[in-house]
mmCIF file of C-alpha atoms in Angstrom:
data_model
loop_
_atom_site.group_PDB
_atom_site.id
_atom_site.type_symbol
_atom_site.label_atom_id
_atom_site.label_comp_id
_atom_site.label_asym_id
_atom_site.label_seq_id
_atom_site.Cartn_x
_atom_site.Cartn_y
_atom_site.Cartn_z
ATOM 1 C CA UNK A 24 0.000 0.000 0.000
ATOM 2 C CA UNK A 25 1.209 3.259 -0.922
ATOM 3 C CA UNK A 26 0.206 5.242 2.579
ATOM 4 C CA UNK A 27 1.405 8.423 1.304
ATOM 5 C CA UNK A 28 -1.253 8.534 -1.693
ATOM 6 C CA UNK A 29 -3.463 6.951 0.076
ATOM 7 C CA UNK A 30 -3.787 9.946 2.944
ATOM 8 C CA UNK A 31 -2.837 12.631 0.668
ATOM 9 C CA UNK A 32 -6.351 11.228 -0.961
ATOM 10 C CA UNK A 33 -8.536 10.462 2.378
ATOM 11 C CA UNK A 34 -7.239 13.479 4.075
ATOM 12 C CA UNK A 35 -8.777 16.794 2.875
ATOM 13 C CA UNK A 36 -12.202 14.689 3.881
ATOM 14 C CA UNK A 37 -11.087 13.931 7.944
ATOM 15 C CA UNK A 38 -11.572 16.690 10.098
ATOM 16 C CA UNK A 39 -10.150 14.440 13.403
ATOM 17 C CA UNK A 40 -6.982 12.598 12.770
ATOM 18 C CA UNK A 41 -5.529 10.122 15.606
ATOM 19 C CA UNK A 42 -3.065 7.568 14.822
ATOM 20 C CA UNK A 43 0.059 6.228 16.698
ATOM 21 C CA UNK A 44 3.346 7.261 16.128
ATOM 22 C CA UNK A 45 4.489 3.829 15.541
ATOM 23 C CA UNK A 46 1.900 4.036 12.697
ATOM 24 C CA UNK A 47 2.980 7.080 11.117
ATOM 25 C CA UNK A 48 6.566 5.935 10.958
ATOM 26 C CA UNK A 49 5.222 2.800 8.964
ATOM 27 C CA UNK A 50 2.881 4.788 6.446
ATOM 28 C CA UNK A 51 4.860 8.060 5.846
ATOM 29 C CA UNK A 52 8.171 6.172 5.585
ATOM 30 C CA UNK A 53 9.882 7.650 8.520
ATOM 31 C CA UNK A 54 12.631 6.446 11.008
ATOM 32 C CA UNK A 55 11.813 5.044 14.729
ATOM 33 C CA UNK A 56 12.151 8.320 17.007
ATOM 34 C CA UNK A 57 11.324 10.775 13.888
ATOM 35 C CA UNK A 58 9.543 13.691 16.171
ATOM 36 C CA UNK A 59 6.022 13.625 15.925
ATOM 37 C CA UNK A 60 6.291 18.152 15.268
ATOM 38 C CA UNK A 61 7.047 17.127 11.968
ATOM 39 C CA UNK A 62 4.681 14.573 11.211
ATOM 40 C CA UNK A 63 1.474 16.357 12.016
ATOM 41 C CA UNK A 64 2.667 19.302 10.112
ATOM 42 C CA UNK A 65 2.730 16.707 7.149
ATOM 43 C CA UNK A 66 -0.275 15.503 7.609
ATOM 44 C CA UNK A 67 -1.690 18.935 7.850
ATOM 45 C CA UNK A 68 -0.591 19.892 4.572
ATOM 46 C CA UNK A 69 -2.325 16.989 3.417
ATOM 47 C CA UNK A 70 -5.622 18.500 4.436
ATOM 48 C CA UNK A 71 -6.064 16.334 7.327
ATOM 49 C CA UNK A 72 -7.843 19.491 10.111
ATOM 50 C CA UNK A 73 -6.988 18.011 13.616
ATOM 51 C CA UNK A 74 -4.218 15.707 14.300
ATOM 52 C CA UNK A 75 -3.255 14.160 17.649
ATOM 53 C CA UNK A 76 -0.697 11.755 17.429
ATOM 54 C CA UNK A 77 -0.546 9.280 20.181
ATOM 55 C CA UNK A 78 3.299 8.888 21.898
ATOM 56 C CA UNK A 79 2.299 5.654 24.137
ATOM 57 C CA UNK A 80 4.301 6.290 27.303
ATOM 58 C CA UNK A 81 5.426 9.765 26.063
ATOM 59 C CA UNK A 82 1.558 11.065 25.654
ATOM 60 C CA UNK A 83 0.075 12.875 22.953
ATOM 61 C CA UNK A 84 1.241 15.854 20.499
ATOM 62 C CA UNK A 85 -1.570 17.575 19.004
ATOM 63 C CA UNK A 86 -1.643 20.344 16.106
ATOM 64 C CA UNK A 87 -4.372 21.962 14.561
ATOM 65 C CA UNK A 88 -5.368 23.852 10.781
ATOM 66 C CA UNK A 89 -5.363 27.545 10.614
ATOM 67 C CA UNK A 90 -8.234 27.257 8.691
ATOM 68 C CA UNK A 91 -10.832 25.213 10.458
ATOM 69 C CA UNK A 92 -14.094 26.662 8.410
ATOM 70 C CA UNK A 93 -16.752 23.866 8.293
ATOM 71 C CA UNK A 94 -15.344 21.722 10.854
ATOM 72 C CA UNK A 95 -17.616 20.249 13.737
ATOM 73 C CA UNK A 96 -20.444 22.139 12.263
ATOM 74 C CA UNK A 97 -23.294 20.097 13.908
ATOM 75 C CA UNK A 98 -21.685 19.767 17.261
ATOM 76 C CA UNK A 99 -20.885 23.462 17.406
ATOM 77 C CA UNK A 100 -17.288 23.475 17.430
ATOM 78 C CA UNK A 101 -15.867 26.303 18.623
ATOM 79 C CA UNK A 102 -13.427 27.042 15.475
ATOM 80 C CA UNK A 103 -11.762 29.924 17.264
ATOM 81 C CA UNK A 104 -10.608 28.432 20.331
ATOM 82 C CA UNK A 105 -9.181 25.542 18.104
ATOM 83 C CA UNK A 106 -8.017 26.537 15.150
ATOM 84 C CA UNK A 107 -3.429 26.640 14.925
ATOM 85 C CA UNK A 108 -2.751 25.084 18.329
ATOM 86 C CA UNK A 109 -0.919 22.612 19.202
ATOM 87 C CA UNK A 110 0.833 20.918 22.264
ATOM 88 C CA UNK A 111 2.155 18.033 24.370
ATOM 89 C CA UNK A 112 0.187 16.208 26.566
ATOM 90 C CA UNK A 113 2.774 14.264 28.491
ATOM 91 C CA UNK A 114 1.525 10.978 29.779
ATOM 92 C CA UNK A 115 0.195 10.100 33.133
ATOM 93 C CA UNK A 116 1.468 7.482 35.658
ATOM 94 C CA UNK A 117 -0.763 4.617 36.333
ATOM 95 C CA UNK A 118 -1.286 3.548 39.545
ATOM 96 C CA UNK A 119 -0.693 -0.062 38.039
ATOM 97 C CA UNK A 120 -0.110 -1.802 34.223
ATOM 98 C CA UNK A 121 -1.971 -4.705 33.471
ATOM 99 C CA UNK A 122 -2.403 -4.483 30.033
ATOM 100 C CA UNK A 123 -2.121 -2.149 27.101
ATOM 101 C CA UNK A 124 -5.222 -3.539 25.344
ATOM 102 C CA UNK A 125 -7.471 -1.097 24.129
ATOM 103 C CA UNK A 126 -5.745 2.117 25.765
ATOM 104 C CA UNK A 127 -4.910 3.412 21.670
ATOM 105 C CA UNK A 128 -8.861 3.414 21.582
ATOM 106 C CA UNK A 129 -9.495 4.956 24.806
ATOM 107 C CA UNK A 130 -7.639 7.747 23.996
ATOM 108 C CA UNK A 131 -9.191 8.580 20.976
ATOM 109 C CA UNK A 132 -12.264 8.058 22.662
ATOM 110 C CA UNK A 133 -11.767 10.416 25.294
ATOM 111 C CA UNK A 134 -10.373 13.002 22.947
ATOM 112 C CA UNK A 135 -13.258 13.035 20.263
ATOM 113 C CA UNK A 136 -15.796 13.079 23.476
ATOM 114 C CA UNK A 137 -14.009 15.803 25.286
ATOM 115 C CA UNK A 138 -14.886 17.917 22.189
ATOM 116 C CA UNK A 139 -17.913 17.044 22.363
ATOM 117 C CA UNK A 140 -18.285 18.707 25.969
ATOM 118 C CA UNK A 141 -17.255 22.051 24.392
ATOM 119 C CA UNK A 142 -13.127 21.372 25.668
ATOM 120 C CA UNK A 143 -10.205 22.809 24.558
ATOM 121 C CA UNK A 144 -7.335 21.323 22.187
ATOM 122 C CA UNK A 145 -5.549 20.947 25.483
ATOM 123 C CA UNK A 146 -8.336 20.078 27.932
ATOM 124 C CA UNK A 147 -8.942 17.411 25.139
ATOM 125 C CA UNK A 148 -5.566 15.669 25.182
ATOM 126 C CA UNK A 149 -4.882 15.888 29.071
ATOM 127 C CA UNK A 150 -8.224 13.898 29.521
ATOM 128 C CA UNK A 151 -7.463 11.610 26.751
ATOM 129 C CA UNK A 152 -4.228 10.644 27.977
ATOM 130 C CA UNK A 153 -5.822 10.407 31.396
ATOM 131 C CA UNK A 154 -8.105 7.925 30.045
ATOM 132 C CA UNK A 155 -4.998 5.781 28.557
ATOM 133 C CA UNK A 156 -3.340 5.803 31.903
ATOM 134 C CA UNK A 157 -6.691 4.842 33.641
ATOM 135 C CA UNK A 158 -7.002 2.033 30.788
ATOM 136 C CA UNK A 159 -3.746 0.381 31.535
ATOM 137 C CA UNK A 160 -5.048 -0.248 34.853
ATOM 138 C CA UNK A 161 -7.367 -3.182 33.691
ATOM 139 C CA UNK A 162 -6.478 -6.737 31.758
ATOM 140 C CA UNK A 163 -9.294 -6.045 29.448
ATOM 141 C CA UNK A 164 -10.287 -2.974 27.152
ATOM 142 C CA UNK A 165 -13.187 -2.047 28.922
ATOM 143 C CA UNK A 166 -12.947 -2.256 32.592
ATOM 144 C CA UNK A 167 -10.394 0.887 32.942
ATOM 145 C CA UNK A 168 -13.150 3.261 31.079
ATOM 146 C CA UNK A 169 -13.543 5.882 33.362
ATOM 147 C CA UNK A 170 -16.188 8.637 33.028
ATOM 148 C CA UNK A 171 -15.038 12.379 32.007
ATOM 149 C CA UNK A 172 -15.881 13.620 35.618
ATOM 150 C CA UNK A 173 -13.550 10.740 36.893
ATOM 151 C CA UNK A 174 -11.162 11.888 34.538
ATOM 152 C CA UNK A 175 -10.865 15.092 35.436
ATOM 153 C CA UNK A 176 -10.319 14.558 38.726
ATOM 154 C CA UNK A 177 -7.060 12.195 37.345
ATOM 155 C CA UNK A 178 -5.902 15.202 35.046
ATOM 156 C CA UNK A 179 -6.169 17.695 37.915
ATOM 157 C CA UNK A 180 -3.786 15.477 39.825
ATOM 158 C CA UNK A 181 -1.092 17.131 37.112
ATOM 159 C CA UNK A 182 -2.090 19.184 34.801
ATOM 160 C CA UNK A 183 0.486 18.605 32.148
ATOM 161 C CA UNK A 184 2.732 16.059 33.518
ATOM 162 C CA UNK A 185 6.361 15.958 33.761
ATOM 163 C CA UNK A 186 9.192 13.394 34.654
ATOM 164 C CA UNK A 187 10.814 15.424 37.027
ATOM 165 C CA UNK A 188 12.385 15.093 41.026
ATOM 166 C CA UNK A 189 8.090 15.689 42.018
ATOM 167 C CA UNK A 190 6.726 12.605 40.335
ATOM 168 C CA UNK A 191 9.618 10.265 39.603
ATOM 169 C CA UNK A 192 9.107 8.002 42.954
ATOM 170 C CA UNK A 193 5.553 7.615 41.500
ATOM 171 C CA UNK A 194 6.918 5.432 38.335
ATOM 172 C CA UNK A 195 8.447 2.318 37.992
ATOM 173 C CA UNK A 196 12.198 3.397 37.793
ATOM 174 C CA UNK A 197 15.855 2.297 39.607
ATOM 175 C CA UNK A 198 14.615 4.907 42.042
ATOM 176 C CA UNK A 199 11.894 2.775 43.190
ATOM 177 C CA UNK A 200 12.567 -0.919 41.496
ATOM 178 C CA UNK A 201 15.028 -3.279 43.491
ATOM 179 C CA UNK A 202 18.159 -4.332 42.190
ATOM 180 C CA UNK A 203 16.655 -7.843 41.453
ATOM 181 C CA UNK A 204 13.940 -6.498 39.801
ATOM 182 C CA UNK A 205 16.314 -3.865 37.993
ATOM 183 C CA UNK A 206 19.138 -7.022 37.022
ATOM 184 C CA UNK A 207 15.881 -9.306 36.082
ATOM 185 C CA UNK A 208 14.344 -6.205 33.638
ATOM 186 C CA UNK A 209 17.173 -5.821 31.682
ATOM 187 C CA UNK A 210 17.817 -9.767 31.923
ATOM 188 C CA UNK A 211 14.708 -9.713 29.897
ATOM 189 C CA UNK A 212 16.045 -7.442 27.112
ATOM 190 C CA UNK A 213 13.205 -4.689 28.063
ATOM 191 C CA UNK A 214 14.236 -1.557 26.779
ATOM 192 C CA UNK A 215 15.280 1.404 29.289
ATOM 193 C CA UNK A 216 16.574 5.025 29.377
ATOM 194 C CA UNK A 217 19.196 6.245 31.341
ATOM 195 C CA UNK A 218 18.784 8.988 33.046
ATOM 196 C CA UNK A 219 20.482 11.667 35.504
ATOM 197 C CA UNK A 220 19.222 12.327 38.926
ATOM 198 C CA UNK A 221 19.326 16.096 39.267
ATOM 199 C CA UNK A 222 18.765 16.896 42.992
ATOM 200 C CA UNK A 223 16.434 20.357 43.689
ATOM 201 C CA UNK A 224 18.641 23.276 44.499
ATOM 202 C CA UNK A 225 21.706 21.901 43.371
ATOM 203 C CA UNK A 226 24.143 23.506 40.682
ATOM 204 C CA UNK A 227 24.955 20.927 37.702
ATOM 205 C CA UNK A 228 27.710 21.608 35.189
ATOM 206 C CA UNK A 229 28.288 19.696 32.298
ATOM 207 C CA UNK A 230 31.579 19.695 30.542
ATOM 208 C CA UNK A 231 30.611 18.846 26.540
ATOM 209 C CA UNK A 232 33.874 18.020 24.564
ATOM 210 C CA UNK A 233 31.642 19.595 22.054
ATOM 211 C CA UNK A 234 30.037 22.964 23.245
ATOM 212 C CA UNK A 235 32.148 23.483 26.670
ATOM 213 C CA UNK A 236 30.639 24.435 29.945
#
């Protein structure tokens, strides 16, 4: 299948576009890691109106048309408050993973009903990446659907959040992993990123045989 024809084709006729990133890699020939800025502003210029491209673990990047004239119509869309934005949503922590069945879904899901509520771009990718995080929670697809009231609650928790010294003891790191279940991890081949610990109120200075201090 030639994906690039295909969406420069299909896309002037979708107002809401939400794939993976994983996908768009596959269908507009780009490398693993390619950032996701890019992408949607591709797939804008193909006439696609909203794109949100879901991150997994990273959350959601979401851009919006300049021109939004027509779009959401019947649900009374709010062109103004939505037309050239764009964001990150990063994602959420959840309190537990069972499974990652069904959280792509649930996250389109969320998005296309937060709009429906009369939400924001933003509002609209915070709760839908809430609802992923929720979704993870369950074995199944359907018992982590929360309602948007629920979900509110989970995106007031943190607004937008960040991997940072506040919530880092709240994921499943070395910080908070033992060093069986560390040694046993990467035993496995799963994949991890390193990372520096940057203690609050402390000075760091890096020394780059590149740049210098």
């Amino acid at each position: 299948v030639d994906w690039r024809e295909l969406l420069t084709r299909l896309l002037p006729y979708v107002d809401f576009f939400l794939p993976s990133v994983q996908e768009l890699c596959i269908m507009l020939r780009r490398p693993d890691g390619e950032q996701p800025e890019k992408m949607a502003e591709e797939l804008l210029s193909m006439g696609a109106k909203v794109v949100v491209i879901k991150c997994g673990e990273d959350g959601l990047y979401y851009k919006t048309a300049k021109n939004l004239s027509g779009v959401g119509e019947k649900v009374g869309l709010d062109t103004s408050a939505w037309a050239d934005r764009s964001g990150y949503q990063s994602a959420f922590p959840p309190e537990k993973v069972c499974s990652a069945t069904g959280a792509g879904d649930t996250c389109i899901a969320a998005f296309l009903m937060a709009m429906l509520e009369g939400k924001t771009p933003a509002q609209c990718a915070a709760l839908a990446a809430a609802a992923g995080a929720k979704c993870v929670e369950a074995y199944d697809a359907l018992s982590g659907l929360r309602p948007l009231a629920e979900l509110e609650k989970k995106r007031a928790e943190i607004p937008n959040f960040q991997y940072d010294a506040r919530t880092r003891n709240m994921m499943a790191n070395s910080l908070t992993l033992s060093d069986e279940e560390v040694k046993r991890r990467i035993g496995d081949g799963e994949q991890y990123v390193v990372r520096f610990k940057i203690e609050p109120d402390e000075d760091v200075h890096v020394h780059d045989l590149i740049r210098g201090d």
